[in-house]
Coordinates of C-alpha atoms in Angstrom, one line a residue:
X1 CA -1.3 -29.0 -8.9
X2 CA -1.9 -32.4 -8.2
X3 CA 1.8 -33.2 -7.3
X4 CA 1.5 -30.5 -4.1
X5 CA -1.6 -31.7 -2.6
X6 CA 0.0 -35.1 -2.7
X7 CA 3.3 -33.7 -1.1
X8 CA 0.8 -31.4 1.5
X9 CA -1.2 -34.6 2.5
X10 CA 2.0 -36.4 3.0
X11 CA 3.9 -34.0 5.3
X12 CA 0.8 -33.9 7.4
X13 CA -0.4 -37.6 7.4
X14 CA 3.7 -38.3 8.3
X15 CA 3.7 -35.8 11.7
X16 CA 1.4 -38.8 13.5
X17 CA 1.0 -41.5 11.1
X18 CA 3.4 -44.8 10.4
X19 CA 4.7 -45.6 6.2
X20 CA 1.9 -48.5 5.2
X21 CA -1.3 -46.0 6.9
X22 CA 0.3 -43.0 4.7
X23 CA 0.3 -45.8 2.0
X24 CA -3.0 -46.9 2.6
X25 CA -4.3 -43.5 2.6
X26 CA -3.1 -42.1 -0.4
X27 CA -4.2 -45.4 -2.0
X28 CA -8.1 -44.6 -1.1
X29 CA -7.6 -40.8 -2.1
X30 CA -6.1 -41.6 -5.4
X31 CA -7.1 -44.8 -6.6
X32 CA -6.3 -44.3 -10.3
X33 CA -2.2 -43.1 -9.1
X34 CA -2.0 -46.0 -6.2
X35 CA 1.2 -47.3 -7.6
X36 CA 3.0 -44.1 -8.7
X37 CA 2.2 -42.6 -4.8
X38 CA 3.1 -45.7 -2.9
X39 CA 6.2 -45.0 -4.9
X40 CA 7.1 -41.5 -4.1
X41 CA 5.9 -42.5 -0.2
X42 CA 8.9 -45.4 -0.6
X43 CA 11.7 -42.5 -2.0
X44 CA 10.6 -39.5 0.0
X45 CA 9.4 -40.7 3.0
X46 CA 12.6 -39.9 4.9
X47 CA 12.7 -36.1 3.7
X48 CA 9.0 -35.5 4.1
X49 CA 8.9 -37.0 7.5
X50 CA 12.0 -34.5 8.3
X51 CA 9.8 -32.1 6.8
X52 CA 6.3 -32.8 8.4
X53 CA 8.0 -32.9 12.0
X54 CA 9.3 -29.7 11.7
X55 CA 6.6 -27.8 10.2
X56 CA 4.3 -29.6 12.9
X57 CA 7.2 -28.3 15.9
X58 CA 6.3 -24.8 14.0
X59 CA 2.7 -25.1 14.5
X60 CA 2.7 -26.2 17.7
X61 CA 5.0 -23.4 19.3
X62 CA 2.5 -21.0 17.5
X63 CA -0.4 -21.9 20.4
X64 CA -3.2 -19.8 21.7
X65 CA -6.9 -19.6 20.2
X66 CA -7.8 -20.2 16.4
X67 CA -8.2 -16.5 15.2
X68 CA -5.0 -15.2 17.0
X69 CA -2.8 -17.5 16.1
X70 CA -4.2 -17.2 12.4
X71 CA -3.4 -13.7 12.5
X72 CA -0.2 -14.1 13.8
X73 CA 0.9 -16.6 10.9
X74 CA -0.6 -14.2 8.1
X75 CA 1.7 -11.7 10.0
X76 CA 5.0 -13.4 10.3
X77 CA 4.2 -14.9 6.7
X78 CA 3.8 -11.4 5.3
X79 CA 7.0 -10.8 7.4
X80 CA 9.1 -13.2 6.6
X81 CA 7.9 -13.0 2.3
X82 CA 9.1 -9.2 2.7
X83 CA 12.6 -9.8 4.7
X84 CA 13.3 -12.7 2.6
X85 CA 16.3 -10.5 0.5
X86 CA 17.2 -8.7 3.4
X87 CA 20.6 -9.3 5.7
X88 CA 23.4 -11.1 5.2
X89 CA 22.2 -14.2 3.9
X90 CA 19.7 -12.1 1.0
X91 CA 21.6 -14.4 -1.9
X92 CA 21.4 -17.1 -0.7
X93 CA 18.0 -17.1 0.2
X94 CA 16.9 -15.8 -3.3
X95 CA 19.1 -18.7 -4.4
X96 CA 17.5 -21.5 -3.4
X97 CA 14.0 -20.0 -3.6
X98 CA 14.3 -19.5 -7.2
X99 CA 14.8 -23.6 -7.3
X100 CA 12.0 -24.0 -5.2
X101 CA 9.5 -22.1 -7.2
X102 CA 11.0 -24.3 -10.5
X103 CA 10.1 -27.4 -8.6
X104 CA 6.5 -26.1 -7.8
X105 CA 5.9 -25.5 -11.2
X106 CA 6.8 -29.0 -12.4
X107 CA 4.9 -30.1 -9.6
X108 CA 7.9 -33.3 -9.2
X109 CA 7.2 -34.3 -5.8
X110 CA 10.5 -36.7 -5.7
X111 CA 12.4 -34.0 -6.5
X112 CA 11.1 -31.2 -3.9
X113 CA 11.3 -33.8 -1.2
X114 CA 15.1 -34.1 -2.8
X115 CA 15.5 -30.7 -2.8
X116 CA 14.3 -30.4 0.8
X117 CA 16.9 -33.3 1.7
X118 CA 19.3 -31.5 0.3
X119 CA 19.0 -28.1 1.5
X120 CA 18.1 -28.6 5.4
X121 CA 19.6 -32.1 5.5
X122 CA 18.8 -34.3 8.6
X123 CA 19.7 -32.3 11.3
X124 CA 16.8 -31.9 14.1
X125 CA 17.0 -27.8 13.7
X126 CA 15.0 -26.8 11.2
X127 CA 16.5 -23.5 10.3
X128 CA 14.4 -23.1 7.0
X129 CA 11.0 -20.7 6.4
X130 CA 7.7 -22.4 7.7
X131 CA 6.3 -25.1 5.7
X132 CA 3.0 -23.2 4.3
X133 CA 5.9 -20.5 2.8
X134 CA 7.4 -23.0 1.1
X135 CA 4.4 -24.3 -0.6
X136 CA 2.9 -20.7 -1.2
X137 CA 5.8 -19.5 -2.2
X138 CA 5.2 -17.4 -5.1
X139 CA 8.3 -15.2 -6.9
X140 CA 6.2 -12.6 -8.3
X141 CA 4.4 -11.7 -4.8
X142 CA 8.3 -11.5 -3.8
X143 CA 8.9 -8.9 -6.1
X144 CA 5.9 -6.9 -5.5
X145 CA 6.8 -6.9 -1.8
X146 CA 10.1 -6.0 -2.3
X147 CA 9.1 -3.1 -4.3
X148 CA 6.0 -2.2 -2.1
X149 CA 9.5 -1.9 1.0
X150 CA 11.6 0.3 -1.5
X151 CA 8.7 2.5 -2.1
X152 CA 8.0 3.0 1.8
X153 CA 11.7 3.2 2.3
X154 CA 11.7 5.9 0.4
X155 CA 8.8 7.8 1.2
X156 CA 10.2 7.5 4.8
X157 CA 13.4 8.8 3.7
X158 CA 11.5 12.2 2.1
X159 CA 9.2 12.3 4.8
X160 CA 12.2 12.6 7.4
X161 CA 14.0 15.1 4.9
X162 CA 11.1 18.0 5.3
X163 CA 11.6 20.3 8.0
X164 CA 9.8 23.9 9.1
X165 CA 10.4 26.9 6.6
X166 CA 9.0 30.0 7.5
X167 CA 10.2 33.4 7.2
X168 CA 12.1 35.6 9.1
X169 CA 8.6 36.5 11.0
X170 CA 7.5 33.2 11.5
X171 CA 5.4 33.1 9.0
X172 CA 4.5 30.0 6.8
X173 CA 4.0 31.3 2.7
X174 CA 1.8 29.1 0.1
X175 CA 0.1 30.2 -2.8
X176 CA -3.1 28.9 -3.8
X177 CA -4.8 28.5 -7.0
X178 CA -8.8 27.4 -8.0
X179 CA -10.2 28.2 -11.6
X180 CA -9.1 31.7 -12.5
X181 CA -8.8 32.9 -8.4
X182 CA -5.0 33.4 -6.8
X183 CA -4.8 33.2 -3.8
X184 CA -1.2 34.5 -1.8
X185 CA -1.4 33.1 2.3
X186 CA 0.6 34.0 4.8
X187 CA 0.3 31.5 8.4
X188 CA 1.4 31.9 11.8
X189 CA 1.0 30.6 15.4
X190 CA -2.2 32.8 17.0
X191 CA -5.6 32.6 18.1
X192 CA -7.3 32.2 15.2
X193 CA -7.2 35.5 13.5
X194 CA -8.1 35.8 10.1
X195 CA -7.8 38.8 7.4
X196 CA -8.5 38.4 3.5
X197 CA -8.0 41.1 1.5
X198 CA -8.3 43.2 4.6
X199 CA -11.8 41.9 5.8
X200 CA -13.3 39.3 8.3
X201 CA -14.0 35.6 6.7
X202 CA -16.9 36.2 8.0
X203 CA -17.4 39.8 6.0
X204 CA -15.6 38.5 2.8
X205 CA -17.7 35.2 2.5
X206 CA -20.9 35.8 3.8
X207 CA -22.6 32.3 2.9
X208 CA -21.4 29.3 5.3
X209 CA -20.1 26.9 2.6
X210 CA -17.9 29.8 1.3
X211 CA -16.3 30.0 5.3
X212 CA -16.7 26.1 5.3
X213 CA -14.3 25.7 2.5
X214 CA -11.5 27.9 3.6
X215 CA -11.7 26.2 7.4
X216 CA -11.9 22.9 5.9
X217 CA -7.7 22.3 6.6
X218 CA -8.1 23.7 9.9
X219 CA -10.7 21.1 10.7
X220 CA -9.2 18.3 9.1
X221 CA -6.1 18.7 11.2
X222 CA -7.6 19.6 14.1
X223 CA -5.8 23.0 14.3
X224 CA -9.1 25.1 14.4
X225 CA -8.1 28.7 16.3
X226 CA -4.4 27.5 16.8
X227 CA -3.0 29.6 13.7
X228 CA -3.5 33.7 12.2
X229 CA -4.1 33.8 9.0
X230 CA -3.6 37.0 6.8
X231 CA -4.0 36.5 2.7
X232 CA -4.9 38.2 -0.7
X233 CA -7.0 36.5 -3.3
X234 CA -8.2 38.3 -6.8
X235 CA -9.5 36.8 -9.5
X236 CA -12.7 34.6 -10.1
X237 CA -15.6 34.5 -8.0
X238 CA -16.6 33.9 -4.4
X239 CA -16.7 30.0 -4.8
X240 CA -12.9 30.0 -6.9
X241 CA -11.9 32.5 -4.4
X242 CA -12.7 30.5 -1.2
X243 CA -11.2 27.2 -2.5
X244 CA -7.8 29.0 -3.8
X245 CA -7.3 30.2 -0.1
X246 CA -8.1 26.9 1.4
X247 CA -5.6 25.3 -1.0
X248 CA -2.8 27.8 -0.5
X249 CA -3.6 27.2 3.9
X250 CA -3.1 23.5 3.4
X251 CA 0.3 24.6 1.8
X252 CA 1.3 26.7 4.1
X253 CA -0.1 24.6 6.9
X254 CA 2.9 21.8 5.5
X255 CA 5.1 24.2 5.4
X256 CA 5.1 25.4 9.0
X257 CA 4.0 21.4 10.3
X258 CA 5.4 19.0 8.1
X259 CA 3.8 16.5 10.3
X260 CA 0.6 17.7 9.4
X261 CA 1.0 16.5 5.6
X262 CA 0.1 13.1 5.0
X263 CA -3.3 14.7 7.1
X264 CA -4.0 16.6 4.4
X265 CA -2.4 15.1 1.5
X266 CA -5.0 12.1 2.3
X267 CA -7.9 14.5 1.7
X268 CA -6.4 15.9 -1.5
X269 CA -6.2 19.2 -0.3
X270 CA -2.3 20.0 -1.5
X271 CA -3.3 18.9 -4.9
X272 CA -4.4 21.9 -7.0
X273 CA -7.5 21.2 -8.8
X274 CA -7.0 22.0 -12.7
X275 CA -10.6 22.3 -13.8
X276 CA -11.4 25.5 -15.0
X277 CA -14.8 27.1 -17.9
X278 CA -13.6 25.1 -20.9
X279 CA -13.4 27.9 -23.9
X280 CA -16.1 28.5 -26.2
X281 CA -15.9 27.2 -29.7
X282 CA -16.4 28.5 -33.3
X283 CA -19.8 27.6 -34.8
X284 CA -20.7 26.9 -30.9
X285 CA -23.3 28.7 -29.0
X286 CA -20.8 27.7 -25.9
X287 CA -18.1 25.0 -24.9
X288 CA -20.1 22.5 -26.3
X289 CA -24.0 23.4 -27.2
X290 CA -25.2 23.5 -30.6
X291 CA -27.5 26.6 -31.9
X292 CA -30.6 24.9 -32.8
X293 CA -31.0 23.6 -36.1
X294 CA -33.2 24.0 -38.2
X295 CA -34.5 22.0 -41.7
X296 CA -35.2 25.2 -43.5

């Protein structure tokens, strides 16, 4: 790595600073390498000055106070890292990007500060990425971040795909299912009014976390008294039974609201928990205890 702090102290010691002071610094940093660097200032000092100037012209534009305008450059950075194969000119940027990142791991100063030459010439526009991507520039962060905007590409694509289904009543169907409990729910716009297996929730589930659970989607999207809900659950017990109607409201509630899914989905409330009594075993006294043994 020693090849791109030399090249990062040179482009910023040439924005202000004449050929012999670069020279003179470089010598004091790195006495043992004094003639190899005074070298590489000699051949490169015309590309990295190029360089330097317009990476300084980038900083300078970027003005305003220290944590903003660090913000801003981890956000056009991000940016531009992610839109780098995008548009018209995707090749070629991946072209020439690929050659940079060689050169960085050689770490061949000369030949980065020829490549540089090269590639933007000496024209005043510098038409290139910022300086700092260039020497950050990493190609497997590249592909991660293209893949990280195919996968929200195409979550966005699925996301605008789901639309309302409900029946010919209005009515939003989802099945839920906890241990051994089933739980069928039908959901429509109301006030709030809620039958299971012909009772009150209040009737059916007489202990508070029992109503908790089943008005746990309604509180998480904030649609508390906004929907009627009428279902039938059999099967289990009161605990199994509570949480398979709560799971088949969320699926319902998706159903009728797509836009409430990624609400719900978050709290894993679509996602049917599988746990269920694990079965008893031969030689077992259950699942997993052991009758008590005994020496003789």
């Amino acid at each position: 790595m020693r090849g791109l702090r030399h090249l990062a102290a040179l482009q910023a010691l040439l924005c202000n600073t004449s050929l012999p002071t670069v020279a003179r610094s470089c010598a004091v940093a790195e006495s043992r390498t004094q003639n190899s660097l005074q070298t590489t200032v000699t051949a490169t000092a015309p590309a990295l000055g190029f360089v330097a100037a317009a990476a300084a012209r980038w900083y300078a534009s970027d003005s305003g106070n220290a944590d903003s305008s660090m913000e801003s450059r981890r956000e056009s950075s991000s940016s531009a890292s992610t839109s780098l194969s995008t548009g018209d000119q995707s090749a070629e940027s991946e072209d020439w990007l690929e050659d940079w990142a060689k050169l960085l791991e050689k770490n061949d100063v000369a030949a980065q500060a020829e490549f540089l030459q090269d590639t933007f010439g000496d024209s005043s526009q510098f038409d290139g990425p910022p300086l700092h991507e260039l020497l950050n520039y990493n190609k497997k962060e590249e592909e991660r971040a293209r893949r990280r905007m195919f996968e929200l590409q195409k979550q966005e694509q699925i996301r605008q795909s789901r639309v309302r289904v409900v029946d010919e009543f209005g009515r939003a169907y989802g099945t839920g299912k906890r241990k051994t409990s089933i739980a069928r729910v039908w959901l429509a716009a109301g006030t709030g009014d809620m039958s299971i297996n012909g009772r009150s929730l209040n009737t059916y589930f007489p202990l508070f976390e029992r109503r908790a659970d089943v008005l746990d989607p309604f509180c998480t999207t904030n649609t508390l008294g906004l929907f009627d809900v009428r279902c039938t659950v059999k099967g289990g017990g009161s605990t199994g039974q509570a949480q398979a109607v709560r799971h088949g409201i969320s699926k319902a509630l998706q159903l009728f609201e797509p836009e409430l899914r990624p609400a719900l989905k978050a709290k894993g409330l679509l996602t049917r928990d599988s746990r269920i009594v694990e079965r008893k075993k031969p030689g077992k006294a259950k699942a997993r205890k052991s009758f008590q043994w005994v020496k003789r």
